[in-house]
Amino acid sequence: MKTTTETPGGDEFAALCRRAWDTLIPARAGYLADVSPHYDEVLHDVAQRTEHTGSLGKTDIAALVVWKRLSAQTRWVTDLMSLPDTHVRAVTERAVTAVRDTTLTRSEAARTGRGIIWELPGFRTGDALASAVLTAAAPQRMAVYDRRVQYALDTLRLPLTPIPGRFGRYLQLLDDLLHHGGAHADGWTARDIDTALYWTGAKPHPPATSDPDHTANR
């Protein structure tokens, strides 16, 4: 198993990953129970278009801004909208190719795609919108990151710092969770884990075990 430079020693890190499932499983159930099944239709629509076109245009990115509930009243939106759509598609096409490249590990593909999408306005700081674009490009491989996900990871004591390359390390961390999940991880995707983390960060709650050593809070 490949680990990140942020992960603690092997046994300790593996134990943290196993404990995380005590929180992820009920969180995923809560997400599925409380969030409208129609909420992700925008993401699915963009993903379907991207599957056929191989790129994302300004309209697709605008849709994902709404889906992520980000502010469109910022300078980067003006800068992005001022670019020709052909230029935006040329950049996103390279990013789409990168995240779909199965010769790369999931984390390597994420890091490469993130580095490419950085060229566009709005993608040079933070990973929320970039992760949404890359997930639309490869929904079976990528996953969405935002501040709620970060809060959940911090709560679970799974290290992910904001130093450059965070998105690639995030995908590696999701792979580590899948690797250490055992039977719990059967049928789960990276996207399933990100929704569970999102729900944990949005609605913090204790894990489904009474073992105090498995508490989700620091």
mmCIF file with all atom_site columns, C-alpha atoms in Angstrom:
data_model
loop_
_atom_site.group_PDB
_atom_site.id
_atom_site.type_symbol
_atom_site.label_atom_id
_atom_site.label_alt_id
_atom_site.label_comp_id
_atom_site.label_asym_id
_atom_site.label_entity_id
_atom_site.label_seq_id
_atom_site.pdbx_PDB_ins_code
_atom_site.Cartn_x
_atom_site.Cartn_y
_atom_site.Cartn_z
_atom_site.occupancy
_atom_site.B_iso_or_equiv
_atom_site.pdbx_formal_charge
_atom_site.auth_seq_id
_atom_site.auth_comp_id
_atom_site.auth_asym_id
_atom_site.auth_atom_id
_atom_site.pdbx_PDB_model_num
ATOM 1   C CA . MET A 1 1   ? 0.000   0.000  0.000   1.00 0.00 ? 1   MET A CA 1
ATOM 2   C CA . LYS A 1 2   ? 1.241   3.458  -0.864  1.00 0.00 ? 2   LYS A CA 1
ATOM 3   C CA . THR A 1 3   ? 0.912   5.972  1.964   1.00 0.00 ? 3   THR A CA 1
ATOM 4   C CA . THR A 1 4   ? 1.229   9.728  1.950   1.00 0.00 ? 4   THR A CA 1
ATOM 5   C CA . THR A 1 5   ? 4.002   11.663 3.626   1.00 0.00 ? 5   THR A CA 1
ATOM 6   C CA . GLU A 1 6   ? 1.374   12.860 6.115   1.00 0.00 ? 6   GLU A CA 1
ATOM 7   C CA . THR A 1 7   ? 0.308   9.457  7.362   1.00 0.00 ? 7   THR A CA 1
ATOM 8   C CA . PRO A 1 8   ? 1.510   8.183  10.767  1.00 0.00 ? 8   PRO A CA 1
ATOM 9   C CA . GLY A 1 9   ? 3.158   4.815  11.258  1.00 0.00 ? 9   GLY A CA 1
ATOM 10  C CA . GLY A 1 10  ? 1.611   1.853  9.475   1.00 0.00 ? 10  GLY A CA 1
ATOM 11  C CA . ASP A 1 11  ? -0.214  0.151  12.380  1.00 0.00 ? 11  ASP A CA 1
ATOM 12  C CA . GLU A 1 12  ? -1.412  3.416  13.874  1.00 0.00 ? 12  GLU A CA 1
ATOM 13  C CA . PHE A 1 13  ? -2.657  4.695  10.538  1.00 0.00 ? 13  PHE A CA 1
ATOM 14  C CA . ALA A 1 14  ? -4.379  1.402  9.709   1.00 0.00 ? 14  ALA A CA 1
ATOM 15  C CA . ALA A 1 15  ? -6.175  1.538  13.074  1.00 0.00 ? 15  ALA A CA 1
ATOM 16  C CA . LEU A 1 16  ? -7.356  5.097  12.374  1.00 0.00 ? 16  LEU A CA 1
ATOM 17  C CA . CYS A 1 17  ? -8.715  3.990  9.002   1.00 0.00 ? 17  CYS A CA 1
ATOM 18  C CA . ARG A 1 18  ? -10.563 1.044  10.528  1.00 0.00 ? 18  ARG A CA 1
ATOM 19  C CA . ARG A 1 19  ? -12.068 3.248  13.232  1.00 0.00 ? 19  ARG A CA 1
ATOM 20  C CA . ALA A 1 20  ? -13.170 5.770  10.626  1.00 0.00 ? 20  ALA A CA 1
ATOM 21  C CA . TRP A 1 21  ? -15.633 3.226  9.229   1.00 0.00 ? 21  TRP A CA 1
ATOM 22  C CA . ASP A 1 22  ? -17.577 3.368  12.495  1.00 0.00 ? 22  ASP A CA 1
ATOM 23  C CA . THR A 1 23  ? -18.408 6.940  11.469  1.00 0.00 ? 23  THR A CA 1
ATOM 24  C CA . LEU A 1 24  ? -18.509 6.590  7.670   1.00 0.00 ? 24  LEU A CA 1
ATOM 25  C CA . ILE A 1 25  ? -21.156 3.851  7.574   1.00 0.00 ? 25  ILE A CA 1
ATOM 26  C CA . PRO A 1 26  ? -23.878 5.682  9.568   1.00 0.00 ? 26  PRO A CA 1
ATOM 27  C CA . ALA A 1 27  ? -22.925 8.973  7.920   1.00 0.00 ? 27  ALA A CA 1
ATOM 28  C CA . ARG A 1 28  ? -23.425 7.513  4.455   1.00 0.00 ? 28  ARG A CA 1
ATOM 29  C CA . ALA A 1 29  ? -26.781 6.104  5.559   1.00 0.00 ? 29  ALA A CA 1
ATOM 30  C CA . GLY A 1 30  ? -27.752 9.507  6.915   1.00 0.00 ? 30  GLY A CA 1
ATOM 31  C CA . TYR A 1 31  ? -26.763 11.201 3.674   1.00 0.00 ? 31  TYR A CA 1
ATOM 32  C CA . LEU A 1 32  ? -28.825 8.794  1.588   1.00 0.00 ? 32  LEU A CA 1
ATOM 33  C CA . ALA A 1 33  ? -31.809 9.142  3.911   1.00 0.00 ? 33  ALA A CA 1
ATOM 34  C CA . ASP A 1 34  ? -31.838 12.941 4.198   1.00 0.00 ? 34  ASP A CA 1
ATOM 35  C CA . VAL A 1 35  ? -30.487 14.293 0.900   1.00 0.00 ? 35  VAL A CA 1
ATOM 36  C CA . SER A 1 36  ? -32.862 14.364 -2.059  1.00 0.00 ? 36  SER A CA 1
ATOM 37  C CA . PRO A 1 37  ? -31.952 11.736 -4.669  1.00 0.00 ? 37  PRO A CA 1
ATOM 38  C CA . HIS A 1 38  ? -32.361 14.524 -7.223  1.00 0.00 ? 38  HIS A CA 1
ATOM 39  C CA . TYR A 1 39  ? -29.724 16.790 -5.669  1.00 0.00 ? 39  TYR A CA 1
ATOM 40  C CA . ASP A 1 40  ? -26.820 15.356 -7.656  1.00 0.00 ? 40  ASP A CA 1
ATOM 41  C CA . GLU A 1 41  ? -28.641 15.533 -10.985 1.00 0.00 ? 41  GLU A CA 1
ATOM 42  C CA . VAL A 1 42  ? -26.537 18.546 -11.983 1.00 0.00 ? 42  VAL A CA 1
ATOM 43  C CA . LEU A 1 43  ? -23.317 16.635 -11.348 1.00 0.00 ? 43  LEU A CA 1
ATOM 44  C CA . HIS A 1 44  ? -24.651 13.617 -13.234 1.00 0.00 ? 44  HIS A CA 1
ATOM 45  C CA . ASP A 1 45  ? -25.746 15.764 -16.184 1.00 0.00 ? 45  ASP A CA 1
ATOM 46  C CA . VAL A 1 46  ? -22.336 17.422 -16.427 1.00 0.00 ? 46  VAL A CA 1
ATOM 47  C CA . ALA A 1 47  ? -20.631 14.028 -16.108 1.00 0.00 ? 47  ALA A CA 1
ATOM 48  C CA . GLN A 1 48  ? -22.747 12.593 -18.923 1.00 0.00 ? 48  GLN A CA 1
ATOM 49  C CA . ARG A 1 49  ? -21.946 15.513 -21.221 1.00 0.00 ? 49  ARG A CA 1
ATOM 50  C CA . THR A 1 50  ? -18.276 15.223 -20.351 1.00 0.00 ? 50  THR A CA 1
ATOM 51  C CA . GLU A 1 51  ? -18.365 11.524 -21.161 1.00 0.00 ? 51  GLU A CA 1
ATOM 52  C CA . HIS A 1 52  ? -19.407 12.396 -24.713 1.00 0.00 ? 52  HIS A CA 1
ATOM 53  C CA . THR A 1 53  ? -17.422 15.606 -25.273 1.00 0.00 ? 53  THR A CA 1
ATOM 54  C CA . GLY A 1 54  ? -14.230 14.783 -23.377 1.00 0.00 ? 54  GLY A CA 1
ATOM 55  C CA . SER A 1 55  ? -14.095 18.308 -21.943 1.00 0.00 ? 55  SER A CA 1
ATOM 56  C CA . LEU A 1 56  ? -15.997 20.820 -19.830 1.00 0.00 ? 56  LEU A CA 1
ATOM 57  C CA . GLY A 1 57  ? -17.005 24.252 -21.019 1.00 0.00 ? 57  GLY A CA 1
ATOM 58  C CA . LYS A 1 58  ? -17.933 27.426 -19.183 1.00 0.00 ? 58  LYS A CA 1
ATOM 59  C CA . THR A 1 59  ? -21.577 26.360 -18.973 1.00 0.00 ? 59  THR A CA 1
ATOM 60  C CA . ASP A 1 60  ? -20.577 23.083 -17.291 1.00 0.00 ? 60  ASP A CA 1
ATOM 61  C CA . ILE A 1 61  ? -18.353 24.887 -14.794 1.00 0.00 ? 61  ILE A CA 1
ATOM 62  C CA . ALA A 1 62  ? -21.127 27.394 -14.058 1.00 0.00 ? 62  ALA A CA 1
ATOM 63  C CA . ALA A 1 63  ? -23.501 24.516 -13.320 1.00 0.00 ? 63  ALA A CA 1
ATOM 64  C CA . LEU A 1 64  ? -20.985 23.005 -10.893 1.00 0.00 ? 64  LEU A CA 1
ATOM 65  C CA . VAL A 1 65  ? -20.571 26.364 -9.147  1.00 0.00 ? 65  VAL A CA 1
ATOM 66  C CA . VAL A 1 66  ? -24.302 26.289 -8.394  1.00 0.00 ? 66  VAL A CA 1
ATOM 67  C CA . TRP A 1 67  ? -24.150 22.604 -7.411  1.00 0.00 ? 67  TRP A CA 1
ATOM 68  C CA . LYS A 1 68  ? -21.321 23.354 -4.956  1.00 0.00 ? 68  LYS A CA 1
ATOM 69  C CA . ARG A 1 69  ? -23.177 26.480 -3.795  1.00 0.00 ? 69  ARG A CA 1
ATOM 70  C CA . LEU A 1 70  ? -20.158 28.673 -4.412  1.00 0.00 ? 70  LEU A CA 1
ATOM 71  C CA . SER A 1 71  ? -20.280 32.428 -4.908  1.00 0.00 ? 71  SER A CA 1
ATOM 72  C CA . ALA A 1 72  ? -20.312 33.626 -8.511  1.00 0.00 ? 72  ALA A CA 1
ATOM 73  C CA . GLN A 1 73  ? -19.764 37.244 -7.428  1.00 0.00 ? 73  GLN A CA 1
ATOM 74  C CA . THR A 1 74  ? -15.987 37.029 -7.454  1.00 0.00 ? 74  THR A CA 1
ATOM 75  C CA . ARG A 1 75  ? -13.241 38.267 -9.745  1.00 0.00 ? 75  ARG A CA 1
ATOM 76  C CA . TRP A 1 76  ? -12.272 34.812 -10.981 1.00 0.00 ? 76  TRP A CA 1
ATOM 77  C CA . VAL A 1 77  ? -15.745 34.302 -12.473 1.00 0.00 ? 77  VAL A CA 1
ATOM 78  C CA . THR A 1 78  ? -15.310 37.441 -14.581 1.00 0.00 ? 78  THR A CA 1
ATOM 79  C CA . ASP A 1 79  ? -11.849 36.277 -15.644 1.00 0.00 ? 79  ASP A CA 1
ATOM 80  C CA . LEU A 1 80  ? -13.108 32.803 -16.543 1.00 0.00 ? 80  LEU A CA 1
ATOM 81  C CA . MET A 1 81  ? -16.123 34.094 -18.453 1.00 0.00 ? 81  MET A CA 1
ATOM 82  C CA . SER A 1 82  ? -13.807 36.422 -20.411 1.00 0.00 ? 82  SER A CA 1
ATOM 83  C CA . LEU A 1 83  ? -11.903 33.458 -21.851 1.00 0.00 ? 83  LEU A CA 1
ATOM 84  C CA . PRO A 1 84  ? -13.029 31.800 -25.097 1.00 0.00 ? 84  PRO A CA 1
ATOM 85  C CA . ASP A 1 85  ? -14.907 28.579 -24.408 1.00 0.00 ? 85  ASP A CA 1
ATOM 86  C CA . THR A 1 86  ? -12.527 26.845 -26.799 1.00 0.00 ? 86  THR A CA 1
ATOM 87  C CA . HIS A 1 87  ? -9.641  27.742 -24.481 1.00 0.00 ? 87  HIS A CA 1
ATOM 88  C CA . VAL A 1 88  ? -11.490 26.486 -21.407 1.00 0.00 ? 88  VAL A CA 1
ATOM 89  C CA . ARG A 1 89  ? -12.308 23.238 -23.195 1.00 0.00 ? 89  ARG A CA 1
ATOM 90  C CA . ALA A 1 90  ? -8.726  22.799 -24.361 1.00 0.00 ? 90  ALA A CA 1
ATOM 91  C CA . VAL A 1 91  ? -7.520  22.948 -20.752 1.00 0.00 ? 91  VAL A CA 1
ATOM 92  C CA . THR A 1 92  ? -10.296 20.784 -19.324 1.00 0.00 ? 92  THR A CA 1
ATOM 93  C CA . GLU A 1 93  ? -9.844  18.213 -22.075 1.00 0.00 ? 93  GLU A CA 1
ATOM 94  C CA . ARG A 1 94  ? -6.276  17.640 -20.906 1.00 0.00 ? 94  ARG A CA 1
ATOM 95  C CA . ALA A 1 95  ? -7.478  17.383 -17.310 1.00 0.00 ? 95  ALA A CA 1
ATOM 96  C CA . VAL A 1 96  ? -10.205 14.906 -18.287 1.00 0.00 ? 96  VAL A CA 1
ATOM 97  C CA . THR A 1 97  ? -7.656  12.749 -20.092 1.00 0.00 ? 97  THR A CA 1
ATOM 98  C CA . ALA A 1 98  ? -5.394  12.810 -17.042 1.00 0.00 ? 98  ALA A CA 1
ATOM 99  C CA . VAL A 1 99  ? -7.977  11.735 -14.458 1.00 0.00 ? 99  VAL A CA 1
ATOM 100 C CA . ARG A 1 100 ? -9.229  8.961  -16.745 1.00 0.00 ? 100 ARG A CA 1
ATOM 101 C CA . ASP A 1 101 ? -5.733  7.580  -17.339 1.00 0.00 ? 101 ASP A CA 1
ATOM 102 C CA . THR A 1 102 ? -5.828  4.139  -15.761 1.00 0.00 ? 102 THR A CA 1
ATOM 103 C CA . THR A 1 103 ? -2.079  3.716  -16.180 1.00 0.00 ? 103 THR A CA 1
ATOM 104 C CA . LEU A 1 104 ? -1.831  6.166  -13.273 1.00 0.00 ? 104 LEU A CA 1
ATOM 105 C CA . THR A 1 105 ? -2.928  5.438  -9.730  1.00 0.00 ? 105 THR A CA 1
ATOM 106 C CA . ARG A 1 106 ? -5.988  7.302  -8.557  1.00 0.00 ? 106 ARG A CA 1
ATOM 107 C CA . SER A 1 107 ? -3.872  9.758  -6.557  1.00 0.00 ? 107 SER A CA 1
ATOM 108 C CA . GLU A 1 108 ? -1.399  10.306 -9.405  1.00 0.00 ? 108 GLU A CA 1
ATOM 109 C CA . ALA A 1 109 ? -4.257  10.947 -11.828 1.00 0.00 ? 109 ALA A CA 1
ATOM 110 C CA . ALA A 1 110 ? -5.836  13.364 -9.365  1.00 0.00 ? 110 ALA A CA 1
ATOM 111 C CA . ARG A 1 111 ? -2.581  15.234 -8.873  1.00 0.00 ? 111 ARG A CA 1
ATOM 112 C CA . THR A 1 112 ? -1.971  15.486 -12.613 1.00 0.00 ? 112 THR A CA 1
ATOM 113 C CA . GLY A 1 113 ? -5.513  16.621 -13.383 1.00 0.00 ? 113 GLY A CA 1
ATOM 114 C CA . ARG A 1 114 ? -5.409  19.155 -10.565 1.00 0.00 ? 114 ARG A CA 1
ATOM 115 C CA . GLY A 1 115 ? -2.168  20.582 -11.901 1.00 0.00 ? 115 GLY A CA 1
ATOM 116 C CA . ILE A 1 116 ? -3.702  21.052 -15.336 1.00 0.00 ? 116 ILE A CA 1
ATOM 117 C CA . ILE A 1 117 ? -6.966  22.644 -14.181 1.00 0.00 ? 117 ILE A CA 1
ATOM 118 C CA . TRP A 1 118 ? -4.870  25.094 -12.130 1.00 0.00 ? 118 TRP A CA 1
ATOM 119 C CA . GLU A 1 119 ? -4.283  27.001 -15.389 1.00 0.00 ? 119 GLU A CA 1
ATOM 120 C CA . LEU A 1 120 ? -7.851  28.359 -15.365 1.00 0.00 ? 120 LEU A CA 1
ATOM 121 C CA . PRO A 1 121 ? -9.090  31.302 -13.249 1.00 0.00 ? 121 PRO A CA 1
ATOM 122 C CA . GLY A 1 122 ? -10.883 30.082 -10.141 1.00 0.00 ? 122 GLY A CA 1
ATOM 123 C CA . PHE A 1 123 ? -8.804  26.951 -9.809  1.00 0.00 ? 123 PHE A CA 1
ATOM 124 C CA . ARG A 1 124 ? -5.548  28.350 -8.439  1.00 0.00 ? 124 ARG A CA 1
ATOM 125 C CA . THR A 1 125 ? -6.499  28.231 -4.769  1.00 0.00 ? 125 THR A CA 1
ATOM 126 C CA . GLY A 1 126 ? -8.668  25.748 -2.939  1.00 0.00 ? 126 GLY A CA 1
ATOM 127 C CA . ASP A 1 127 ? -9.822  22.365 -4.189  1.00 0.00 ? 127 ASP A CA 1
ATOM 128 C CA . ALA A 1 128 ? -13.620 22.477 -3.888  1.00 0.00 ? 128 ALA A CA 1
ATOM 129 C CA . LEU A 1 129 ? -14.528 23.529 -7.431  1.00 0.00 ? 129 LEU A CA 1
ATOM 130 C CA . ALA A 1 130 ? -11.537 21.757 -8.982  1.00 0.00 ? 130 ALA A CA 1
ATOM 131 C CA . SER A 1 131 ? -12.551 18.513 -7.294  1.00 0.00 ? 131 SER A CA 1
ATOM 132 C CA . ALA A 1 132 ? -16.117 18.892 -8.607  1.00 0.00 ? 132 ALA A CA 1
ATOM 133 C CA . VAL A 1 133 ? -14.854 19.395 -12.168 1.00 0.00 ? 133 VAL A CA 1
ATOM 134 C CA . LEU A 1 134 ? -12.488 16.432 -11.958 1.00 0.00 ? 134 LEU A CA 1
ATOM 135 C CA . THR A 1 135 ? -15.187 14.240 -10.402 1.00 0.00 ? 135 THR A CA 1
ATOM 136 C CA . ALA A 1 136 ? -17.532 15.122 -13.259 1.00 0.00 ? 136 ALA A CA 1
ATOM 137 C CA . ALA A 1 137 ? -14.726 14.102 -15.611 1.00 0.00 ? 137 ALA A CA 1
ATOM 138 C CA . ALA A 1 138 ? -14.206 10.711 -13.947 1.00 0.00 ? 138 ALA A CA 1
ATOM 139 C CA . PRO A 1 139 ? -17.035 9.986  -11.497 1.00 0.00 ? 139 PRO A CA 1
ATOM 140 C CA . GLN A 1 140 ? -15.892 6.403  -10.891 1.00 0.00 ? 140 GLN A CA 1
ATOM 141 C CA . ARG A 1 141 ? -12.365 7.482  -9.933  1.00 0.00 ? 141 ARG A CA 1
ATOM 142 C CA . MET A 1 142 ? -12.406 10.960 -8.410  1.00 0.00 ? 142 MET A CA 1
ATOM 143 C CA . ALA A 1 143 ? -14.146 12.437 -5.363  1.00 0.00 ? 143 ALA A CA 1
ATOM 144 C CA . VAL A 1 144 ? -15.270 15.852 -4.166  1.00 0.00 ? 144 VAL A CA 1
ATOM 145 C CA . TYR A 1 145 ? -13.381 17.794 -1.516  1.00 0.00 ? 145 TYR A CA 1
ATOM 146 C CA . ASP A 1 146 ? -14.573 20.766 0.535   1.00 0.00 ? 146 ASP A CA 1
ATOM 147 C CA . ARG A 1 147 ? -14.302 22.306 3.992   1.00 0.00 ? 147 ARG A CA 1
ATOM 148 C CA . ARG A 1 148 ? -16.841 19.862 5.451   1.00 0.00 ? 148 ARG A CA 1
ATOM 149 C CA . VAL A 1 149 ? -14.765 16.943 4.213   1.00 0.00 ? 149 VAL A CA 1
ATOM 150 C CA . GLN A 1 150 ? -11.687 18.544 5.774   1.00 0.00 ? 150 GLN A CA 1
ATOM 151 C CA . TYR A 1 151 ? -13.507 18.996 9.084   1.00 0.00 ? 151 TYR A CA 1
ATOM 152 C CA . ALA A 1 152 ? -14.507 15.336 9.066   1.00 0.00 ? 152 ALA A CA 1
ATOM 153 C CA . LEU A 1 153 ? -10.961 14.198 8.316   1.00 0.00 ? 153 LEU A CA 1
ATOM 154 C CA . ASP A 1 154 ? -9.635  16.366 11.135  1.00 0.00 ? 154 ASP A CA 1
ATOM 155 C CA . THR A 1 155 ? -12.254 14.908 13.476  1.00 0.00 ? 155 THR A CA 1
ATOM 156 C CA . LEU A 1 156 ? -11.240 11.385 12.491  1.00 0.00 ? 156 LEU A CA 1
ATOM 157 C CA . ARG A 1 157 ? -7.554  12.313 12.947  1.00 0.00 ? 157 ARG A CA 1
ATOM 158 C CA . LEU A 1 158 ? -6.802  11.459 9.325   1.00 0.00 ? 158 LEU A CA 1
ATOM 159 C CA . PRO A 1 159 ? -4.124  13.972 8.295   1.00 0.00 ? 159 PRO A CA 1
ATOM 160 C CA . LEU A 1 160 ? -4.567  16.154 5.230   1.00 0.00 ? 160 LEU A CA 1
ATOM 161 C CA . THR A 1 161 ? -2.725  19.477 5.249   1.00 0.00 ? 161 THR A CA 1
ATOM 162 C CA . PRO A 1 162 ? -3.218  22.351 2.773   1.00 0.00 ? 162 PRO A CA 1
ATOM 163 C CA . ILE A 1 163 ? 0.310   22.183 1.371   1.00 0.00 ? 163 ILE A CA 1
ATOM 164 C CA . PRO A 1 164 ? 0.506   21.902 -2.451  1.00 0.00 ? 164 PRO A CA 1
ATOM 165 C CA . GLY A 1 165 ? -0.684  18.580 -3.844  1.00 0.00 ? 165 GLY A CA 1
ATOM 166 C CA . ARG A 1 166 ? -3.543  18.230 -1.368  1.00 0.00 ? 166 ARG A CA 1
ATOM 167 C CA . PHE A 1 167 ? -6.050  16.833 -3.887  1.00 0.00 ? 167 PHE A CA 1
ATOM 168 C CA . GLY A 1 168 ? -3.754  13.991 -4.895  1.00 0.00 ? 168 GLY A CA 1
ATOM 169 C CA . ARG A 1 169 ? -3.086  13.182 -1.244  1.00 0.00 ? 169 ARG A CA 1
ATOM 170 C CA . TYR A 1 170 ? -6.821  13.292 -0.549  1.00 0.00 ? 170 TYR A CA 1
ATOM 171 C CA . LEU A 1 171 ? -7.490  10.627 -3.183  1.00 0.00 ? 171 LEU A CA 1
ATOM 172 C CA . GLN A 1 172 ? -4.675  8.527  -1.753  1.00 0.00 ? 172 GLN A CA 1
ATOM 173 C CA . LEU A 1 173 ? -6.273  8.870  1.670   1.00 0.00 ? 173 LEU A CA 1
ATOM 174 C CA . LEU A 1 174 ? -9.587  7.624  0.264   1.00 0.00 ? 174 LEU A CA 1
ATOM 175 C CA . ASP A 1 175 ? -7.768  4.665  -1.278  1.00 0.00 ? 175 ASP A CA 1
ATOM 176 C CA . ASP A 1 176 ? -6.204  3.954  2.106   1.00 0.00 ? 176 ASP A CA 1
ATOM 177 C CA . LEU A 1 177 ? -9.649  3.976  3.722   1.00 0.00 ? 177 LEU A CA 1
ATOM 178 C CA . LEU A 1 178 ? -10.941 1.547  1.115   1.00 0.00 ? 178 LEU A CA 1
ATOM 179 C CA . HIS A 1 179 ? -7.871  -0.655 1.571   1.00 0.00 ? 179 HIS A CA 1
ATOM 180 C CA . HIS A 1 180 ? -8.253  -0.861 5.355   1.00 0.00 ? 180 HIS A CA 1
ATOM 181 C CA . GLY A 1 181 ? -12.055 -1.054 5.352   1.00 0.00 ? 181 GLY A CA 1
ATOM 182 C CA . GLY A 1 182 ? -12.223 -4.808 4.846   1.00 0.00 ? 182 GLY A CA 1
ATOM 183 C CA . ALA A 1 183 ? -15.764 -6.053 4.362   1.00 0.00 ? 183 ALA A CA 1
ATOM 184 C CA . HIS A 1 184 ? -17.103 -2.614 5.318   1.00 0.00 ? 184 HIS A CA 1
ATOM 185 C CA . ALA A 1 185 ? -15.659 -1.195 2.096   1.00 0.00 ? 185 ALA A CA 1
ATOM 186 C CA . ASP A 1 186 ? -17.311 -3.738 -0.202  1.00 0.00 ? 186 ASP A CA 1
ATOM 187 C CA . GLY A 1 187 ? -19.263 -1.882 -2.872  1.00 0.00 ? 187 GLY A CA 1
ATOM 188 C CA . TRP A 1 188 ? -18.017 1.532  -1.763  1.00 0.00 ? 188 TRP A CA 1
ATOM 189 C CA . THR A 1 189 ? -16.439 4.026  -4.158  1.00 0.00 ? 189 THR A CA 1
ATOM 190 C CA . ALA A 1 190 ? -14.276 7.045  -3.442  1.00 0.00 ? 190 ALA A CA 1
ATOM 191 C CA . ARG A 1 191 ? -17.356 9.179  -4.145  1.00 0.00 ? 191 ARG A CA 1
ATOM 192 C CA . ASP A 1 192 ? -19.332 7.219  -1.522  1.00 0.00 ? 192 ASP A CA 1
ATOM 193 C CA . ILE A 1 193 ? -16.659 8.006  1.042   1.00 0.00 ? 193 ILE A CA 1
ATOM 194 C CA . ASP A 1 194 ? -16.626 11.697 0.140   1.00 0.00 ? 194 ASP A CA 1
ATOM 195 C CA . THR A 1 195 ? -20.401 11.935 0.686   1.00 0.00 ? 195 THR A CA 1
ATOM 196 C CA . ALA A 1 196 ? -20.011 10.194 4.054   1.00 0.00 ? 196 ALA A CA 1
ATOM 197 C CA . LEU A 1 197 ? -17.238 12.603 5.008   1.00 0.00 ? 197 LEU A CA 1
ATOM 198 C CA . TYR A 1 198 ? -19.328 15.543 3.814   1.00 0.00 ? 198 TYR A CA 1
ATOM 199 C CA . TRP A 1 199 ? -22.244 14.393 5.976   1.00 0.00 ? 199 TRP A CA 1
ATOM 200 C CA . THR A 1 200 ? -19.946 13.894 8.950   1.00 0.00 ? 200 THR A CA 1
ATOM 201 C CA . GLY A 1 201 ? -18.597 17.417 8.545   1.00 0.00 ? 201 GLY A CA 1
ATOM 202 C CA . ALA A 1 202 ? -22.009 18.952 7.974   1.00 0.00 ? 202 ALA A CA 1
ATOM 203 C CA . LYS A 1 203 ? -23.776 17.067 10.781  1.00 0.00 ? 203 LYS A CA 1
ATOM 204 C CA . PRO A 1 204 ? -21.156 15.879 13.285  1.00 0.00 ? 204 PRO A CA 1
ATOM 205 C CA . HIS A 1 205 ? -22.307 12.838 15.213  1.00 0.00 ? 205 HIS A CA 1
ATOM 206 C CA . PRO A 1 206 ? -20.665 10.044 17.207  1.00 0.00 ? 206 PRO A CA 1
ATOM 207 C CA . PRO A 1 207 ? -19.758 6.769  15.496  1.00 0.00 ? 207 PRO A CA 1
ATOM 208 C CA . ALA A 1 208 ? -21.942 3.679  15.745  1.00 0.00 ? 208 ALA A CA 1
ATOM 209 C CA . THR A 1 209 ? -19.780 2.007  18.388  1.00 0.00 ? 209 THR A CA 1
ATOM 210 C CA . SER A 1 210 ? -19.827 2.410  22.145  1.00 0.00 ? 210 SER A CA 1
ATOM 211 C CA . ASP A 1 211 ? -16.072 1.850  22.314  1.00 0.00 ? 211 ASP A CA 1
ATOM 212 C CA . PRO A 1 212 ? -14.611 5.134  23.639  1.00 0.00 ? 212 PRO A CA 1
ATOM 213 C CA . ASP A 1 213 ? -11.426 4.462  21.720  1.00 0.00 ? 213 ASP A CA 1
ATOM 214 C CA . HIS A 1 214 ? -13.429 4.760  18.519  1.00 0.00 ? 214 HIS A CA 1
ATOM 215 C CA . THR A 1 215 ? -14.785 8.242  19.206  1.00 0.00 ? 215 THR A CA 1
ATOM 216 C CA . ALA A 1 216 ? -14.882 10.524 16.171  1.00 0.00 ? 216 ALA A CA 1
ATOM 217 C CA . ASN A 1 217 ? -14.032 13.592 18.241  1.00 0.00 ? 217 ASN A CA 1
ATOM 218 C CA . ARG A 1 218 ? -10.594 14.702 19.221  1.00 0.00 ? 218 ARG A CA 1
#
